[in-house]
């Protein structure tokens, strides 16, 4: 495992390859947690290629590409929410997700966020727990005729200022 993966910002030309990576990641990595119909409904959220590209472009999206191969991507929305995090199944478990999450959390901290939230898939909950995220709420998301569960998780960022206590008048 390495945390030395090269990260670069998303370019519109990446969109089609990342859409395939998104579908492969869901299809091959989440089968223990979501059945085939649920996975198909999840993959179909990227059916509209232009909307998928625009979603990545509107967020701060980082791509890991090594020797021309796309290993994964992750995006940060509103400087405080991990919107997407997907690793190519051939490279799962090799630290790509860690490299992306490390970078997105650093960017959020640099931009003044006190914490980072994510709606973690059931597959990704153990990954985020290891990173110090704490479950805040369970969600059921309607997609087509399917319901998919996920968990809103929150991580307080190191160095974020403690909430100021109201001062008593003297
Ligand atoms: C979740 C995901 C992004 C993790 O990326 P990854 O590159 O495989 O993760 P890493 O190799 O950096 O793993 C970091 C740690 O998390 C653990 N981990 C990762 N995925 C895990 C899983 N599904 N279950 C249990 N532990 C897991 C690893 O074992 C590793 O632990 P270690 O530090 O003790 O060795 C990736 O598996 C993925 O794309 N999943 C499918 C799509 C998905 O659900 N995305 C999340 C949407 S919110």
GROMACS .gro file of C-alpha atoms and ligand atoms in nm:
model
  218
    1UNK     CA    1   0.000   0.000   0.000
    2UNK     CA    2   0.126   0.348  -0.081
    3UNK     CA    3  -0.002   0.690  -0.006
    4UNK     CA    4   0.209   0.833  -0.287
    5UNK     CA    5  -0.050   0.817  -0.560
    6UNK     CA    6  -0.042   1.108  -0.804
    7UNK     CA    7  -0.352   1.321  -0.764
    8UNK     CA    8  -0.469   1.579  -1.011
    9UNK     CA    9  -0.781   1.791  -1.061
   10UNK     CA   10  -1.066   1.653  -1.272
   11UNK     CA   11  -1.084   1.759  -1.636
   12UNK     CA   12  -1.403   1.739  -1.844
   13UNK     CA   13  -1.222   1.492  -2.073
   14UNK     CA   14  -1.207   1.244  -1.780
   15UNK     CA   15  -1.583   1.221  -1.748
   16UNK     CA   16  -1.658   0.923  -1.970
   17UNK     CA   17  -1.381   0.705  -1.824
   18UNK     CA   18  -1.478   0.798  -1.470
   19UNK     CA   19  -1.838   0.710  -1.548
   20UNK     CA   20  -1.724   0.359  -1.645
   21UNK     CA   21  -1.507   0.340  -1.333
   22UNK     CA   22  -1.808   0.448  -1.121
   23UNK     CA   23  -2.019   0.167  -1.271
   24UNK     CA   24  -1.746  -0.099  -1.232
   25UNK     CA   25  -1.673   0.007  -0.877
   26UNK     CA   26  -2.039  -0.026  -0.777
   27UNK     CA   27  -2.093  -0.344  -0.970
   28UNK     CA   28  -1.786  -0.529  -0.843
   29UNK     CA   29  -1.724  -0.386  -0.497
   30UNK     CA   30  -2.066  -0.338  -0.340
   31UNK     CA   31  -2.232  -0.674  -0.415
   32UNK     CA   32  -2.215  -0.789  -0.051
   33UNK     CA   33  -2.428  -0.494   0.056
   34UNK     CA   34  -2.660  -0.413  -0.237
   35UNK     CA   35  -2.841  -0.659  -0.462
   36UNK     CA   36  -2.824  -0.646  -0.841
   37UNK     CA   37  -3.134  -0.429  -0.884
   38UNK     CA   38  -3.006  -0.182  -0.627
   39UNK     CA   39  -2.664  -0.169  -0.794
   40UNK     CA   40  -2.824  -0.111  -1.134
   41UNK     CA   41  -3.032   0.176  -0.992
   42UNK     CA   42  -2.717   0.326  -0.835
   43UNK     CA   43  -2.519   0.295  -1.161
   44UNK     CA   44  -2.812   0.454  -1.347
   45UNK     CA   45  -2.765   0.776  -1.147
   46UNK     CA   46  -2.480   0.844  -1.393
   47UNK     CA   47  -2.687   0.759  -1.700
   48UNK     CA   48  -2.698   1.123  -1.804
   49UNK     CA   49  -2.332   1.169  -1.904
   50UNK     CA   50  -2.350   1.548  -1.914
   51UNK     CA   51  -2.508   1.565  -1.568
   52UNK     CA   52  -2.238   1.330  -1.433
   53UNK     CA   53  -1.964   1.548  -1.585
   54UNK     CA   54  -2.127   1.863  -1.446
   55UNK     CA   55  -2.159   1.710  -1.098
   56UNK     CA   56  -1.785   1.634  -1.092
   57UNK     CA   57  -1.697   1.973  -1.238
   58UNK     CA   58  -1.914   2.161  -0.985
   59UNK     CA   59  -1.735   1.994  -0.694
   60UNK     CA   60  -1.364   1.985  -0.621
   61UNK     CA   61  -1.284   1.654  -0.786
   62UNK     CA   62  -0.950   1.475  -0.772
   63UNK     CA   63  -0.843   1.191  -0.998
   64UNK     CA   64  -0.578   0.925  -0.943
   65UNK     CA   65  -0.421   0.829  -1.273
   66UNK     CA   66  -0.108   0.618  -1.293
   67UNK     CA   67   0.064   0.521  -1.618
   68UNK     CA   68  -0.247   0.625  -1.807
   69UNK     CA   69  -0.479   0.406  -1.596
   70UNK     CA   70  -0.757   0.558  -1.392
   71UNK     CA   71  -0.743   0.416  -1.039
   72UNK     CA   72  -1.010   0.624  -0.867
   73UNK     CA   73  -1.166   0.962  -0.806
   74UNK     CA   74  -1.318   1.158  -0.523
   75UNK     CA   75  -1.507   1.484  -0.496
   76UNK     CA   76  -1.562   1.744  -0.225
   77UNK     CA   77  -1.879   1.951  -0.234
   78UNK     CA   78  -1.922   2.286  -0.058
   79UNK     CA   79  -1.574   2.238   0.091
   80UNK     CA   80  -1.713   2.002   0.355
   81UNK     CA   81  -1.891   1.703   0.202
   82UNK     CA   82  -1.734   1.404   0.031
   83UNK     CA   83  -1.985   1.368  -0.251
   84UNK     CA   84  -1.825   1.080  -0.441
   85UNK     CA   85  -1.540   0.837  -0.374
   86UNK     CA   86  -1.492   0.548  -0.613
   87UNK     CA   87  -1.194   0.319  -0.669
   88UNK     CA   88  -1.150   0.092  -0.968
   89UNK     CA   89  -1.210  -0.268  -0.853
   90UNK     CA   90  -0.870  -0.380  -0.985
   91UNK     CA   91  -0.705  -0.137  -0.742
   92UNK     CA   92  -0.931  -0.167  -0.437
   93UNK     CA   93  -0.755  -0.223  -0.107
   94UNK     CA   94  -0.432  -0.062  -0.230
   95UNK     CA   95  -0.461   0.276  -0.063
   96UNK     CA   96  -0.618   0.473  -0.348
   97UNK     CA   97  -0.928   0.560  -0.144
   98UNK     CA   98  -0.704   0.664   0.145
   99UNK     CA   99  -0.496   0.893  -0.077
  100UNK     CA  100  -0.811   1.060  -0.213
  101UNK     CA  101  -0.981   1.096   0.127
  102UNK     CA  102  -0.659   1.232   0.284
  103UNK     CA  103  -0.635   1.498   0.014
  104UNK     CA  104  -1.004   1.596   0.028
  105UNK     CA  105  -0.993   1.627   0.407
  106UNK     CA  106  -0.677   1.841   0.388
  107UNK     CA  107  -0.843   2.071   0.136
  108UNK     CA  108  -1.156   2.099   0.352
  109UNK     CA  109  -0.940   2.186   0.655
  110UNK     CA  110  -0.741   2.441   0.456
  111UNK     CA  111  -1.067   2.603   0.353
  112UNK     CA  112  -1.179   2.636   0.711
  113UNK     CA  113  -1.418   2.343   0.748
  114UNK     CA  114  -1.457   2.221   1.107
  115UNK     CA  115  -1.555   1.877   0.986
  116UNK     CA  116  -1.626   1.662   0.685
  117UNK     CA  117  -1.947   1.470   0.621
  118UNK     CA  118  -2.021   1.182   0.387
  119UNK     CA  119  -2.327   0.974   0.304
  120UNK     CA  120  -2.132   0.649   0.315
  121UNK     CA  121  -2.250   0.341   0.131
  122UNK     CA  122  -2.281   0.033   0.352
  123UNK     CA  123  -1.968  -0.092   0.172
  124UNK     CA  124  -1.771   0.218   0.261
  125UNK     CA  125  -1.877   0.253   0.628
  126UNK     CA  126  -1.579   0.047   0.761
  127UNK     CA  127  -1.342   0.252   0.545
  128UNK     CA  128  -1.472   0.580   0.689
  129UNK     CA  129  -1.486   0.442   1.046
  130UNK     CA  130  -1.114   0.365   1.023
  131UNK     CA  131  -1.060   0.727   0.926
  132UNK     CA  132  -1.238   0.856   1.236
  133UNK     CA  133  -1.582   0.921   1.093
  134UNK     CA  134  -1.875   0.866   1.327
  135UNK     CA  135  -2.222   0.758   1.215
  136UNK     CA  136  -2.482   1.031   1.261
  137UNK     CA  137  -2.789   0.897   1.084
  138UNK     CA  138  -2.918   0.616   0.861
  139UNK     CA  139  -3.085   0.712   0.535
  140UNK     CA  140  -3.302   0.529   0.283
  141UNK     CA  141  -3.274   0.676  -0.063
  142UNK     CA  142  -3.536   0.603  -0.330
  143UNK     CA  143  -3.372   0.534  -0.668
  144UNK     CA  144  -3.597   0.427  -0.953
  145UNK     CA  145  -3.809   0.155  -0.792
  146UNK     CA  146  -3.538   0.064  -0.540
  147UNK     CA  147  -3.446   0.182  -0.191
  148UNK     CA  148  -3.075   0.212  -0.105
  149UNK     CA  149  -2.949   0.262   0.248
  150UNK     CA  150  -2.653   0.470   0.344
  151UNK     CA  151  -2.516   0.634   0.657
  152UNK     CA  152  -2.441   0.999   0.711
  153UNK     CA  153  -2.103   1.009   0.887
  154UNK     CA  154  -1.912   1.302   1.029
  155UNK     CA  155  -1.545   1.356   1.106
  156UNK     CA  156  -1.424   1.649   1.308
  157UNK     CA  157  -1.105   1.781   1.152
  158UNK     CA  158  -0.794   1.806   1.366
  159UNK     CA  159  -0.706   2.163   1.443
  160UNK     CA  160  -1.057   2.290   1.386
  161UNK     CA  161  -1.133   2.554   1.645
  162UNK     CA  162  -1.346   2.444   1.940
  163UNK     CA  163  -1.687   2.602   1.944
  164UNK     CA  164  -1.665   2.929   2.132
  165UNK     CA  165  -1.846   2.913   2.464
  166UNK     CA  166  -2.064   3.214   2.534
  167UNK     CA  167  -1.877   3.446   2.770
  168UNK     CA  168  -2.045   3.545   3.094
  169UNK     CA  169  -2.090   3.917   3.134
  170UNK     CA  170  -1.859   4.049   3.405
  171LIG     C1  171  -1.475   0.237  -0.018
  171LIG     C2  172  -1.360   0.257  -0.116
  171LIG     C3  173  -1.360   0.399  -0.172
  171LIG     C4  174  -1.229   0.231  -0.038
  171LIG     O1  175  -1.119   0.255  -0.127
  171LIG     P1  176  -0.989   0.162  -0.123
  171LIG     O2  177  -0.887   0.222  -0.210
  171LIG     O3  178  -1.030   0.021  -0.153
  171LIG     O4  179  -0.949   0.174   0.031
  171LIG     P2  180  -0.800   0.168   0.094
  171LIG     O5  181  -0.721   0.064   0.022
  171LIG     O6  182  -0.744   0.305   0.099
  171LIG     O7  183  -0.838   0.114   0.240
  171LIG     C5  184  -0.811   0.183   0.361
  171LIG     C6  185  -0.853   0.096   0.478
  171LIG     O8  186  -0.994   0.073   0.472
  171LIG     C7  187  -1.021  -0.066   0.466
  171LIG     N1  188  -1.133  -0.089   0.376
  171LIG     C8  189  -1.150  -0.039   0.252
  171LIG     N2  190  -1.264  -0.084   0.199
  171LIG     C9  191  -1.320  -0.166   0.293
  171LIG    C10  192  -1.437  -0.244   0.298
  171LIG     N3  193  -1.523  -0.249   0.197
  171LIG     N4  194  -1.462  -0.315   0.412
  171LIG    C11  195  -1.376  -0.314   0.515
  171LIG     N5  196  -1.262  -0.240   0.516
  171LIG    C12  197  -1.234  -0.169   0.407
  171LIG    C13  198  -0.894  -0.128   0.411
  171LIG     O9  199  -0.881  -0.262   0.448
  171LIG    C14  200  -0.787  -0.041   0.471
  171LIG    O10  201  -0.760  -0.079   0.604
  171LIG     P3  202  -0.609  -0.077   0.663
  171LIG    O11  203  -0.571   0.069   0.662
  171LIG    O12  204  -0.625  -0.134   0.799
  171LIG    O13  205  -0.528  -0.157   0.569
  171LIG    C15  206  -1.368   0.154  -0.233
  171LIG    O14  207  -1.372   0.024  -0.180
  171LIG    C16  208  -1.486   0.173  -0.327
  171LIG    O15  209  -1.474   0.241  -0.428
  171LIG     N6  210  -1.600   0.109  -0.296
  171LIG    C17  211  -1.717   0.103  -0.386
  171LIG    C18  212  -1.785   0.235  -0.407
  171LIG    C19  213  -1.831   0.297  -0.278
  171LIG    O16  214  -1.905   0.238  -0.199
  171LIG     N7  215  -1.789   0.423  -0.260
  171LIG    C20  216  -1.824   0.502  -0.145
  171LIG    C21  217  -1.938   0.592  -0.177
  171LIG     S1  218  -1.970   0.691  -0.032
   0.00000   0.00000   0.00000
